[in-house]
Every structure is written in structure tokens, then in C-alpha cells.
């Protein structure tokens, strides 16, 4: 099913980008034109070219949606839509990482948050990022080496975490749960619960029920997509509790459409 519908998501990204441009004052047709002509088309073609290159990373099959096609320009895209340094800072404030802690970042993308989490944990701590996309991990490793980061990266999927029980103090999931269909959400959250230590923290930043009518105008189509429907209906915390996390708290909201949760493994 994912292969059949994967063509749709780049175009949904265009709509989302256009909505962001509208928030900055552009009329709708100019916002859409900028998103289509000046951003998405050129970047999609560039990303397609680079992701066709041979990779030495292992192949991991998943039924979730991957963003590997966006790996070459993912960081630029995140900054363009307001998910850059400020968003990562807010995620780390919610995580409240302490020196010496071990961190896992699931769906790490190009590894920006993983590296930042590793810096917060200090020399006595450790940060590992996993992503099912070969291209994402290739970029993450390259950037970590270039920046002298100790963060480690490997190709893996949340539904089959290649780690022993109770290994991590903190697991981060930044804008990745909405890439998973409901059955995979449940399976992935059970895996997160398994690899967390008792008292460990699961920090989630993801889409949530829109807080204003403008965002509902953009978000309503996502109610009909199985992967995103629970996010926008506001039922995502039910998945955390079903997996065994308690308590589950919404810490802060961002931009009227994002939320940050802290779920604790008893």
C-alpha cells in the first residue's frame, strides 16, 4: 500500500510548504508558485538523482513512509519550513538530557537532532540515530564525521530495533510517527518501550490536532490518510498508553499544529 501511495507525499509537501509561505504574507497563488517552481521541483529532481547512486548501507524494508528522496536537501527544507534550530532546541528542552545519558533517535534523518543530543549528554553519554533510509544515514554519517561528532548512525527501522532490552535513558522521535500506519505505530512503540530503561523518557515531537482554523484548512486531507489520521484527530497519546507508558504528558505546542510529548516507562 505504501508503494502505491508514496507518489502522493511530495505533492502534500508542496501544499504544506505553500501554507507556510502564506503565513509569511504571500497570497495563496504566489505561495503555491514559490513552493512548486522555486523549491520543490528543483530539489525533488536533485534528490532523485542522488538517491539513485549506489550505497554501501544495508537495505531495511519497512511498511512506513521513508524520506530518503529528500536526503540531499532535507536540512535546507527543514529550515525553510520553520523546523530548524529553534525546533530542535525546543525538542531538547523537553527532553532535558543529562550528562552521561544514552540516547536513541528513531527516524533520525540526517542526524542533526542526534548530534545535538549527543552534545547535551557529554563525553560520558552516547547518542545513536537510526533511520530506514540509506540516503539519510549516508548523509548523517558524513556530517557527523565532518563536524567531529561522536554520534553513531545505522540503517534500521523502529519496528525492529537492533538493541538489547533496557539500553537507553531517552528515546527521541521527531516528526516520524506520522510516517507509520497504525499497526506499525503500535509495533514501533512496543519496541521503544522495550529498549528504554525503567524510568526512561520517550520524547515525541509530531503533528497534533490543529489549534486554529487556518491549519485545519491545510490539514483536513490528512484525516483520510491512515498514517496521519490519529495525529490530527488528537488520539496519538492513546498509542503511548497502550504501549505501557505512564504518565504521558503534552509539554508544549508549537505553531498551532505541533506538540511535544514526554512519555515515561514505569
Tab-separated table of C-alpha atoms in Angstrom:
chain	number	residue	atom	x	y	z
A	1	UNK	CA	0.000	0.000	0.000
A	2	UNK	CA	2.877	2.381	0.833
A	3	UNK	CA	4.430	1.894	-2.600
A	4	UNK	CA	1.084	2.573	-4.248
A	5	UNK	CA	0.545	5.880	-2.452
A	6	UNK	CA	4.123	7.125	-1.992
A	7	UNK	CA	3.835	9.360	-5.078
A	8	UNK	CA	1.298	11.478	-3.180
A	9	UNK	CA	3.555	12.667	-0.379
A	10	UNK	CA	5.884	15.001	-2.327
A	11	UNK	CA	2.784	16.857	-3.513
A	12	UNK	CA	1.442	17.052	0.018
A	13	UNK	CA	4.813	18.541	0.914
A	14	UNK	CA	4.216	21.208	-1.747
A	15	UNK	CA	0.866	22.086	-0.143
A	16	UNK	CA	2.451	22.240	3.297
A	17	UNK	CA	5.283	24.488	2.064
A	18	UNK	CA	2.782	26.790	0.337
A	19	UNK	CA	0.824	27.084	3.594
A	20	UNK	CA	3.975	28.144	5.412
A	21	UNK	CA	4.679	30.802	2.770
A	22	UNK	CA	1.118	32.074	3.234
A	23	UNK	CA	1.784	32.508	6.946
A	24	UNK	CA	4.614	34.836	5.949
A	25	UNK	CA	2.223	37.030	3.954
A	26	UNK	CA	2.173	35.625	0.424
A	27	UNK	CA	-1.197	35.284	-1.284
A	28	UNK	CA	-2.170	31.683	-1.974
A	29	UNK	CA	-1.296	31.551	-5.664
A	30	UNK	CA	2.117	33.138	-5.136
A	31	UNK	CA	2.818	30.795	-2.227
A	32	UNK	CA	1.921	27.793	-4.356
A	33	UNK	CA	4.028	29.073	-7.243
A	34	UNK	CA	7.063	29.543	-4.995
A	35	UNK	CA	6.626	26.090	-3.472
A	36	UNK	CA	6.291	24.404	-6.864
A	37	UNK	CA	8.716	26.297	-9.080
A	38	UNK	CA	11.403	27.672	-6.784
A	39	UNK	CA	11.673	24.904	-4.199
A	40	UNK	CA	10.116	21.527	-4.743
A	41	UNK	CA	10.696	20.742	-8.425
A	42	UNK	CA	14.420	21.503	-8.460
A	43	UNK	CA	15.026	19.815	-5.112
A	44	UNK	CA	12.996	16.723	-5.969
A	45	UNK	CA	14.951	16.216	-9.192
A	46	UNK	CA	18.257	16.711	-7.382
A	47	UNK	CA	17.204	14.333	-4.627
A	48	UNK	CA	16.076	11.702	-7.128
A	49	UNK	CA	19.434	11.879	-8.898
A	50	UNK	CA	21.489	11.477	-5.739
A	51	UNK	CA	19.382	8.744	-4.158
A	52	UNK	CA	19.866	6.613	-7.282
A	53	UNK	CA	23.574	6.466	-6.512
A	54	UNK	CA	24.930	3.182	-5.182
A	55	UNK	CA	25.036	2.943	-1.371
A	56	UNK	CA	27.114	0.697	0.869
A	57	UNK	CA	24.477	0.888	3.614
A	58	UNK	CA	22.332	-2.210	4.275
A	59	UNK	CA	18.771	-2.313	2.966
A	60	UNK	CA	15.986	-2.340	5.560
A	61	UNK	CA	12.417	-2.970	4.463
A	62	UNK	CA	9.631	-1.124	6.235
A	63	UNK	CA	5.928	-0.520	5.645
A	64	UNK	CA	6.333	3.035	6.891
A	65	UNK	CA	6.992	6.022	4.643
A	66	UNK	CA	10.631	6.963	4.245
A	67	UNK	CA	12.000	10.372	3.310
A	68	UNK	CA	15.089	9.067	1.533
A	69	UNK	CA	14.189	11.005	-1.620
A	70	UNK	CA	14.693	14.212	0.398
A	71	UNK	CA	18.053	13.300	1.956
A	72	UNK	CA	20.245	15.636	-0.167
A	73	UNK	CA	18.226	18.740	0.738
A	74	UNK	CA	16.411	17.673	3.913
A	75	UNK	CA	18.213	20.118	6.210
A	76	UNK	CA	17.560	23.036	3.855
A	77	UNK	CA	13.895	22.071	3.608
A	78	UNK	CA	13.521	21.849	7.406
A	79	UNK	CA	14.946	25.330	7.873
A	80	UNK	CA	12.737	26.699	5.090
A	81	UNK	CA	9.526	25.472	6.761
A	82	UNK	CA	10.475	26.570	10.291
A	83	UNK	CA	11.808	23.240	11.598
A	84	UNK	CA	15.415	24.275	12.004
A	85	UNK	CA	17.475	25.140	15.066
A	86	UNK	CA	14.599	26.593	17.108
A	87	UNK	CA	12.531	23.446	16.671
A	88	UNK	CA	15.448	21.227	17.724
A	89	UNK	CA	16.176	23.485	20.709
A	90	UNK	CA	12.586	23.129	21.861
A	91	UNK	CA	12.735	19.335	21.475
A	92	UNK	CA	15.900	19.161	23.588
A	93	UNK	CA	14.379	21.386	26.278
A	94	UNK	CA	11.504	18.935	26.612
A	95	UNK	CA	13.945	16.007	26.636
A	96	UNK	CA	16.024	17.608	29.447
A	97	UNK	CA	19.004	15.371	28.607
A	98	UNK	CA	21.505	14.977	31.433
A	99	UNK	CA	25.237	14.320	31.261
A	100	UNK	CA	26.056	10.642	30.865
A	101	UNK	CA	22.694	9.560	29.437
A	102	UNK	CA	22.335	7.213	26.469
A	103	UNK	CA	20.016	8.439	23.713
A	104	UNK	CA	18.360	6.791	20.725
A	105	UNK	CA	16.912	8.949	17.961
A	106	UNK	CA	14.433	6.922	15.868
A	107	UNK	CA	13.838	8.204	12.348
A	108	UNK	CA	16.875	10.436	12.776
A	109	UNK	CA	17.020	11.675	9.178
A	110	UNK	CA	20.295	13.468	8.561
A	111	UNK	CA	21.177	13.310	12.251
A	112	UNK	CA	21.004	16.969	13.337
A	113	UNK	CA	18.973	16.233	16.485
A	114	UNK	CA	21.066	13.127	17.227
A	115	UNK	CA	24.262	15.139	17.196
A	116	UNK	CA	22.746	17.832	19.393
A	117	UNK	CA	21.501	15.227	21.861
A	118	UNK	CA	24.951	13.665	21.978
A	119	UNK	CA	26.466	17.053	22.784
A	120	UNK	CA	23.968	17.501	25.633
A	121	UNK	CA	24.870	14.071	27.064
A	122	UNK	CA	28.560	14.945	27.049
A	123	UNK	CA	31.620	12.682	26.821
A	124	UNK	CA	30.190	10.201	29.327
A	125	UNK	CA	26.977	9.794	27.324
A	126	UNK	CA	26.213	8.406	23.887
A	127	UNK	CA	23.747	9.140	21.085
A	128	UNK	CA	22.679	6.770	18.319
A	129	UNK	CA	20.450	7.602	15.376
A	130	UNK	CA	18.554	5.088	13.250
A	131	UNK	CA	16.644	5.578	10.022
A	132	UNK	CA	15.393	3.114	7.383
A	133	UNK	CA	16.656	5.387	4.609
A	134	UNK	CA	20.096	4.580	3.235
A	135	UNK	CA	20.488	8.091	1.894
A	136	UNK	CA	19.603	9.691	5.219
A	137	UNK	CA	22.138	7.592	7.116
A	138	UNK	CA	24.781	8.212	4.461
A	139	UNK	CA	24.349	11.976	4.905
A	140	UNK	CA	24.171	11.659	8.710
A	141	UNK	CA	27.477	9.767	8.877
A	142	UNK	CA	29.166	12.196	6.507
A	143	UNK	CA	28.019	15.220	8.513
A	144	UNK	CA	28.999	13.639	11.836
A	145	UNK	CA	32.489	12.925	10.544
A	146	UNK	CA	32.852	16.412	9.109
A	147	UNK	CA	31.735	18.047	12.366
A	148	UNK	CA	33.706	15.741	14.670
A	149	UNK	CA	30.562	14.367	16.338
A	150	UNK	CA	30.655	11.165	18.394
A	151	UNK	CA	27.079	10.291	17.422
A	152	UNK	CA	26.652	6.877	15.774
A	153	UNK	CA	24.235	6.084	12.961
A	154	UNK	CA	22.855	2.903	11.435
A	155	UNK	CA	20.163	1.838	8.985
A	156	UNK	CA	17.282	0.346	10.980
A	157	UNK	CA	13.519	0.664	11.374
A	158	UNK	CA	11.580	1.451	14.542
A	159	UNK	CA	9.578	-1.776	14.304
A	160	UNK	CA	12.772	-3.877	14.607
A	161	UNK	CA	15.237	-2.023	16.827
A	162	UNK	CA	18.622	-3.797	16.819
A	163	UNK	CA	19.317	-3.130	20.510
A	164	UNK	CA	19.030	-5.089	23.743
A	165	UNK	CA	16.292	-4.522	26.336
A	166	UNK	CA	16.657	-1.531	28.641
A	167	UNK	CA	19.623	0.061	26.904
A	168	UNK	CA	18.618	3.739	26.611
A	169	UNK	CA	17.748	6.511	29.052
A	170	UNK	CA	16.000	8.605	26.383
A	171	UNK	CA	14.399	7.820	23.022
A	172	UNK	CA	13.605	10.708	20.673
A	173	UNK	CA	11.067	10.608	17.837
A	174	UNK	CA	10.995	13.890	15.947
A	175	UNK	CA	8.348	14.152	13.205
A	176	UNK	CA	8.473	10.455	12.334
A	177	UNK	CA	5.444	8.762	13.934
A	178	UNK	CA	3.129	10.275	11.326
A	179	UNK	CA	5.080	8.240	8.738
A	180	UNK	CA	3.771	4.967	10.221
A	181	UNK	CA	0.415	3.238	9.632
A	182	UNK	CA	-1.494	2.330	12.830
A	183	UNK	CA	-0.227	-1.262	13.142
A	184	UNK	CA	3.358	-0.101	12.694
A	185	UNK	CA	2.887	2.665	15.266
A	186	UNK	CA	1.884	0.038	17.819
A	187	UNK	CA	4.738	-2.289	16.915
A	188	UNK	CA	7.284	0.533	16.916
A	189	UNK	CA	6.122	1.909	20.260
A	190	UNK	CA	6.418	-1.557	21.825
A	191	UNK	CA	9.996	-1.683	20.564
A	192	UNK	CA	10.734	1.773	22.005
A	193	UNK	CA	9.284	0.651	25.344
A	194	UNK	CA	11.469	-2.462	25.266
A	195	UNK	CA	14.782	-0.673	24.699
A	196	UNK	CA	14.131	2.037	27.301
A	197	UNK	CA	15.369	1.635	30.861
A	198	UNK	CA	12.823	1.715	33.682
A	199	UNK	CA	12.064	5.371	34.290
A	200	UNK	CA	13.321	6.207	30.794
A	201	UNK	CA	11.790	9.023	28.758
A	202	UNK	CA	10.212	8.831	25.320
A	203	UNK	CA	10.187	12.319	23.792
A	204	UNK	CA	7.930	12.808	20.789
A	205	UNK	CA	7.589	15.884	18.591
A	206	UNK	CA	4.924	15.484	15.951
A	207	UNK	CA	1.795	16.832	14.332
A	208	UNK	CA	-1.270	17.134	16.554
A	209	UNK	CA	-4.835	18.367	16.351
A	210	UNK	CA	-4.662	21.883	14.783
A	211	UNK	CA	-5.267	24.729	17.190
A	212	UNK	CA	-6.688	27.226	14.677
A	213	UNK	CA	-8.983	27.187	11.616
A	214	UNK	CA	-6.234	28.150	9.171
A	215	UNK	CA	-4.300	24.977	9.914
A	216	UNK	CA	-7.492	22.905	9.570
A	217	UNK	CA	-7.832	24.235	6.011
A	218	UNK	CA	-4.410	22.742	5.285
A	219	UNK	CA	-4.608	19.627	7.452
A	220	UNK	CA	-8.058	18.161	6.741
A	221	UNK	CA	-6.879	15.875	3.880
A	222	UNK	CA	-4.527	14.138	6.338
A	223	UNK	CA	-7.578	12.888	8.247
A	224	UNK	CA	-8.145	10.447	5.384
A	225	UNK	CA	-4.609	9.040	5.351
A	226	UNK	CA	-4.183	6.131	7.814
A	227	UNK	CA	-0.670	7.181	8.846
A	228	UNK	CA	-1.588	10.733	9.812
A	229	UNK	CA	-5.234	10.454	10.852
A	230	UNK	CA	-4.517	9.702	14.531
A	231	UNK	CA	-2.156	12.650	14.781
A	232	UNK	CA	-4.681	15.168	13.528
A	233	UNK	CA	-7.585	13.609	15.434
A	234	UNK	CA	-5.601	14.002	18.648
A	235	UNK	CA	-5.556	10.293	19.547
A	236	UNK	CA	-1.791	9.739	19.322
A	237	UNK	CA	-1.352	9.719	23.144
A	238	UNK	CA	-3.629	6.659	23.273
A	239	UNK	CA	-0.939	4.706	21.424
A	240	UNK	CA	1.633	5.655	24.060
A	241	UNK	CA	-0.562	4.453	26.904
A	242	UNK	CA	-1.428	1.269	25.028
A	243	UNK	CA	2.304	0.501	24.749
A	244	UNK	CA	2.661	0.821	28.535
A	245	UNK	CA	3.918	4.386	29.009
A	246	UNK	CA	2.652	6.200	32.109
A	247	UNK	CA	2.418	9.109	32.616
A	248	UNK	CA	2.021	10.694	29.178
A	249	UNK	CA	2.136	14.484	29.130
A	250	UNK	CA	1.867	17.128	26.436
A	251	UNK	CA	4.506	19.666	27.376
A	252	UNK	CA	4.183	22.463	24.830
A	253	UNK	CA	2.605	23.288	21.480
A	254	UNK	CA	4.373	24.933	18.537
A	255	UNK	CA	2.899	26.910	15.640
A	256	UNK	CA	-0.588	25.629	16.395
A	257	UNK	CA	-0.026	22.248	14.726
A	258	UNK	CA	2.887	20.563	16.519
A	259	UNK	CA	3.046	19.090	20.012
A	260	UNK	CA	5.771	17.727	22.276
A	261	UNK	CA	5.071	14.717	24.484
A	262	UNK	CA	7.048	13.179	27.309
A	263	UNK	CA	6.040	9.556	27.959
A	264	UNK	CA	7.675	7.654	30.835
A	265	UNK	CA	8.381	3.937	31.087
A	266	UNK	CA	7.336	2.974	34.649
